[in-house]
Amino acid sequence: MKKYIFSLITVLSLIAFFVGFHPTSIGMGFQPELPDELK
């Protein structure tokens, strides 16, 4: 069960990362704002 949760968190993190740095039509509804250290 822990592996499943860890994998889910990892996938969500990767999705958030790609959406944040490569905005697509999916990210038009919400515009993620990255902290200054990530820009």
XYZ file of C-alpha atoms in Angstrom:
39
model
C 0.000 0.000 0.000
C 2.827 2.379 0.821
C 4.393 1.741 -2.589
C 1.100 2.652 -4.245
C 0.852 5.914 -2.308
C 4.497 6.751 -3.026
C 3.998 6.081 -6.743
C 0.852 8.201 -6.796
C 2.640 11.129 -5.139
C 5.537 10.786 -7.578
C 3.216 10.807 -10.601
C 1.308 13.825 -9.306
C 4.582 15.648 -8.663
C 5.791 14.942 -12.204
C 2.481 16.108 -13.671
C 2.592 19.308 -11.616
C 6.206 19.852 -12.699
C 5.473 19.455 -16.418
C 2.291 21.541 -16.240
C 4.167 24.275 -14.391
C 7.081 24.464 -16.813
C 5.197 23.534 -20.012
C 1.724 25.096 -19.815
C -0.725 23.474 -22.232
C -4.456 23.748 -22.903
C -4.880 21.670 -19.728
C -3.327 24.441 -17.630
C -5.357 27.283 -19.138
C -8.018 27.024 -16.435
C -5.478 27.545 -13.666
C -2.131 29.262 -14.033
C 0.397 27.746 -11.603
C 2.740 30.246 -10.010
C 6.198 28.902 -9.213
C 8.323 30.130 -6.307
C 11.192 32.405 -7.281
C 13.777 29.710 -6.558
C 12.184 27.452 -9.182
C 12.054 30.040 -11.947
